[in-house]
Amino acid sequence: MGPAALVATVHPALATLPADNVVVDVGGAQGDISFALAAAFPHLRFVVQDLPGVIARAKEKPAATEAKGRVEFQVHDFFTPQPITPGARVYYLRHVLHNWGDQHAVQILRQLRPGLRPGARVLIHDHVLERYPAQEPMWKRRLTSAMDLNMLQLLNARERDEEQWRGLFREADERFRWVGVRRAEGSALAVVEVVWDENPDDS
């Protein structure tokens, strides 16, 4: 995915955030995505989380000039409770959950809860399988099946369609309120968006 498609896909969720709000890039590796987003959204700050060895290597890389001082790195294992980050309004997971089966994916989502405040958003930037009708070309239907099968064989994981993503959040916690799925034209990935709602029965 090129920078333009990346920015277009997350733009509605990030563009309207107040200045100095923080986006936590969970499992963000060496921060390449956060640096790209920081360049596109200069009013925001970013915290990239990953395991110690990954963060150590990331800190050795020269920071992009336009994002200098607005991208920080933090050691964190996403299977442990999310630390409280002042100003964090968005938790962003790109190509994370598709590497894990449902049981582990639910665990990762539940570990976000200690860091969430009412109104915080969780963005899952990943494949959302489209279920093509029978009249669609066979290559499209085969591509969907092949992606899912590859994840199962390689990682005992899976790709998910919209309803399966919904089910994952329902199982993780009823306070994850579904917003929807957004696709940018030309992008292979979509953004699944939920909001943390402390009083789901009142909405």
PDB file of C-alpha atoms in Angstrom, residues 80-171:
ATOM      1  CA  THR A  80       0.068  -7.877  28.297  1.00  0.00           C
ATOM      2  CA  PRO A  81      -2.121  -5.030  29.628  1.00  0.00           C
ATOM      3  CA  GLN A  82      -1.928  -1.829  27.626  1.00  0.00           C
ATOM      4  CA  PRO A  83      -0.239   0.973  29.607  1.00  0.00           C
ATOM      5  CA  ILE A  84      -2.040   4.271  30.039  1.00  0.00           C
ATOM      6  CA  THR A  85      -0.701   6.793  27.535  1.00  0.00           C
ATOM      7  CA  PRO A  86      -1.766  10.391  28.264  1.00  0.00           C
ATOM      8  CA  GLY A  87      -3.630  11.868  25.312  1.00  0.00           C
ATOM      9  CA  ALA A  88      -4.143   8.528  23.553  1.00  0.00           C
ATOM     10  CA  ARG A  89      -7.337   8.636  21.512  1.00  0.00           C
ATOM     11  CA  VAL A  90      -6.619   6.022  18.856  1.00  0.00           C
ATOM     12  CA  TYR A  91      -5.124   2.540  19.089  1.00  0.00           C
ATOM     13  CA  TYR A  92      -4.011   1.391  15.662  1.00  0.00           C
ATOM     14  CA  LEU A  93      -3.209  -2.229  14.754  1.00  0.00           C
ATOM     15  CA  ARG A  94      -1.984  -2.809  11.226  1.00  0.00           C
ATOM     16  CA  HIS A  95      -1.458  -6.355   9.976  1.00  0.00           C
ATOM     17  CA  VAL A  96      -1.473  -7.659  13.550  1.00  0.00           C
ATOM     18  CA  LEU A  97      -4.625  -9.646  14.193  1.00  0.00           C
ATOM     19  CA  HIS A  98      -4.664 -11.547  10.914  1.00  0.00           C
ATOM     20  CA  ASN A  99      -1.516 -13.316  12.171  1.00  0.00           C
ATOM     21  CA  TRP A 100      -3.483 -14.875  15.033  1.00  0.00           C
ATOM     22  CA  GLY A 101      -6.408 -17.231  15.455  1.00  0.00           C
ATOM     23  CA  ASP A 102      -9.582 -16.008  17.139  1.00  0.00           C
ATOM     24  CA  GLN A 103      -8.593 -16.993  20.678  1.00  0.00           C
ATOM     25  CA  HIS A 104      -5.335 -15.042  20.571  1.00  0.00           C
ATOM     26  CA  ALA A 105      -6.885 -12.126  18.664  1.00  0.00           C
ATOM     27  CA  VAL A 106      -9.540 -11.754  21.373  1.00  0.00           C
ATOM     28  CA  GLN A 107      -6.805 -11.804  24.002  1.00  0.00           C
ATOM     29  CA  ILE A 108      -4.923  -9.007  22.202  1.00  0.00           C
ATOM     30  CA  LEU A 109      -8.094  -6.890  22.044  1.00  0.00           C
ATOM     31  CA  ARG A 110      -8.871  -7.466  25.714  1.00  0.00           C
ATOM     32  CA  GLN A 111      -5.391  -6.328  26.689  1.00  0.00           C
ATOM     33  CA  LEU A 112      -6.162  -2.928  25.172  1.00  0.00           C
ATOM     34  CA  ARG A 113      -8.845  -2.240  27.769  1.00  0.00           C
ATOM     35  CA  PRO A 114      -6.679  -0.832  30.616  1.00  0.00           C
ATOM     36  CA  GLY A 115      -5.446   1.940  28.318  1.00  0.00           C
ATOM     37  CA  LEU A 116      -8.804   2.878  26.823  1.00  0.00           C
ATOM     38  CA  ARG A 117     -10.821   5.897  27.837  1.00  0.00           C
ATOM     39  CA  PRO A 118     -14.447   6.583  26.824  1.00  0.00           C
ATOM     40  CA  GLY A 119     -14.565   7.577  23.180  1.00  0.00           C
ATOM     41  CA  ALA A 120     -11.175   6.099  22.312  1.00  0.00           C
ATOM     42  CA  ARG A 121     -11.098   4.455  18.909  1.00  0.00           C
ATOM     43  CA  VAL A 122      -9.537   1.184  17.849  1.00  0.00           C
ATOM     44  CA  LEU A 123      -8.562   0.955  14.190  1.00  0.00           C
ATOM     45  CA  ILE A 124      -7.754  -2.453  12.725  1.00  0.00           C
ATOM     46  CA  HIS A 125      -5.975  -1.930   9.397  1.00  0.00           C
ATOM     47  CA  ASP A 126      -6.134  -5.324   7.767  1.00  0.00           C
ATOM     48  CA  HIS A 127      -7.766  -7.489   5.142  1.00  0.00           C
ATOM     49  CA  VAL A 128     -11.557  -7.654   5.322  1.00  0.00           C
ATOM     50  CA  LEU A 129     -12.647 -10.419   3.017  1.00  0.00           C
ATOM     51  CA  GLU A 130     -15.442  -9.675   0.605  1.00  0.00           C
ATOM     52  CA  ARG A 131     -17.873 -12.506  -0.033  1.00  0.00           C
ATOM     53  CA  TYR A 132     -18.354 -12.467  -3.771  1.00  0.00           C
ATOM     54  CA  PRO A 133     -21.627 -13.745  -5.248  1.00  0.00           C
ATOM     55  CA  ALA A 134     -21.628 -16.692  -7.630  1.00  0.00           C
ATOM     56  CA  GLN A 135     -21.772 -14.447 -10.702  1.00  0.00           C
ATOM     57  CA  GLU A 136     -18.442 -12.795  -9.848  1.00  0.00           C
ATOM     58  CA  PRO A 137     -15.348 -14.030 -11.738  1.00  0.00           C
ATOM     59  CA  MET A 138     -13.910 -17.253 -10.366  1.00  0.00           C
ATOM     60  CA  TRP A 139     -10.475 -15.669  -9.820  1.00  0.00           C
ATOM     61  CA  LYS A 140     -11.946 -13.248  -7.273  1.00  0.00           C
ATOM     62  CA  ARG A 141     -13.625 -16.026  -5.321  1.00  0.00           C
ATOM     63  CA  ARG A 142     -10.495 -18.171  -5.446  1.00  0.00           C
ATOM     64  CA  LEU A 143      -8.344 -15.281  -4.206  1.00  0.00           C
ATOM     65  CA  THR A 144     -10.497 -14.937  -1.096  1.00  0.00           C
ATOM     66  CA  SER A 145     -10.222 -18.654  -0.343  1.00  0.00           C
ATOM     67  CA  ALA A 146      -6.478 -18.736  -1.024  1.00  0.00           C
ATOM     68  CA  MET A 147      -5.737 -15.853   1.353  1.00  0.00           C
ATOM     69  CA  ASP A 148      -7.632 -17.531   4.169  1.00  0.00           C
ATOM     70  CA  LEU A 149      -6.022 -20.918   3.512  1.00  0.00           C
ATOM     71  CA  ASN A 150      -2.508 -19.431   3.435  1.00  0.00           C
ATOM     72  CA  MET A 151      -2.959 -17.848   6.858  1.00  0.00           C
ATOM     73  CA  LEU A 152      -4.268 -21.121   8.262  1.00  0.00           C
ATOM     74  CA  GLN A 153      -1.334 -23.128   6.902  1.00  0.00           C
ATOM     75  CA  LEU A 154       1.402 -20.659   7.789  1.00  0.00           C
ATOM     76  CA  LEU A 155       0.300 -19.311  11.161  1.00  0.00           C
ATOM     77  CA  ASN A 156      -2.793 -21.222  12.261  1.00  0.00           C
ATOM     78  CA  ALA A 157      -4.510 -17.876  11.779  1.00  0.00           C
ATOM     79  CA  ARG A 158      -7.161 -16.550   9.406  1.00  0.00           C
ATOM     80  CA  GLU A 159      -8.387 -13.709   7.277  1.00  0.00           C
ATOM     81  CA  ARG A 160     -11.830 -12.433   8.281  1.00  0.00           C
ATOM     82  CA  ASP A 161     -14.896 -10.943   6.662  1.00  0.00           C
ATOM     83  CA  GLU A 162     -16.899  -8.124   8.236  1.00  0.00           C
ATOM     84  CA  GLU A 163     -19.156 -10.360  10.294  1.00  0.00           C
ATOM     85  CA  GLN A 164     -16.188 -12.294  11.655  1.00  0.00           C
ATOM     86  CA  TRP A 165     -14.506  -9.038  12.706  1.00  0.00           C
ATOM     87  CA  ARG A 166     -17.733  -8.008  14.429  1.00  0.00           C
ATOM     88  CA  GLY A 167     -17.835 -11.317  16.258  1.00  0.00           C
ATOM     89  CA  LEU A 168     -14.255 -10.913  17.405  1.00  0.00           C
ATOM     90  CA  PHE A 169     -15.031  -7.589  19.080  1.00  0.00           C
ATOM     91  CA  ARG A 170     -18.272  -8.876  20.586  1.00  0.00           C
ATOM     92  CA  GLU A 171     -16.375 -11.728  22.209  1.00  0.00           C
TER      93      GLU A 171
END
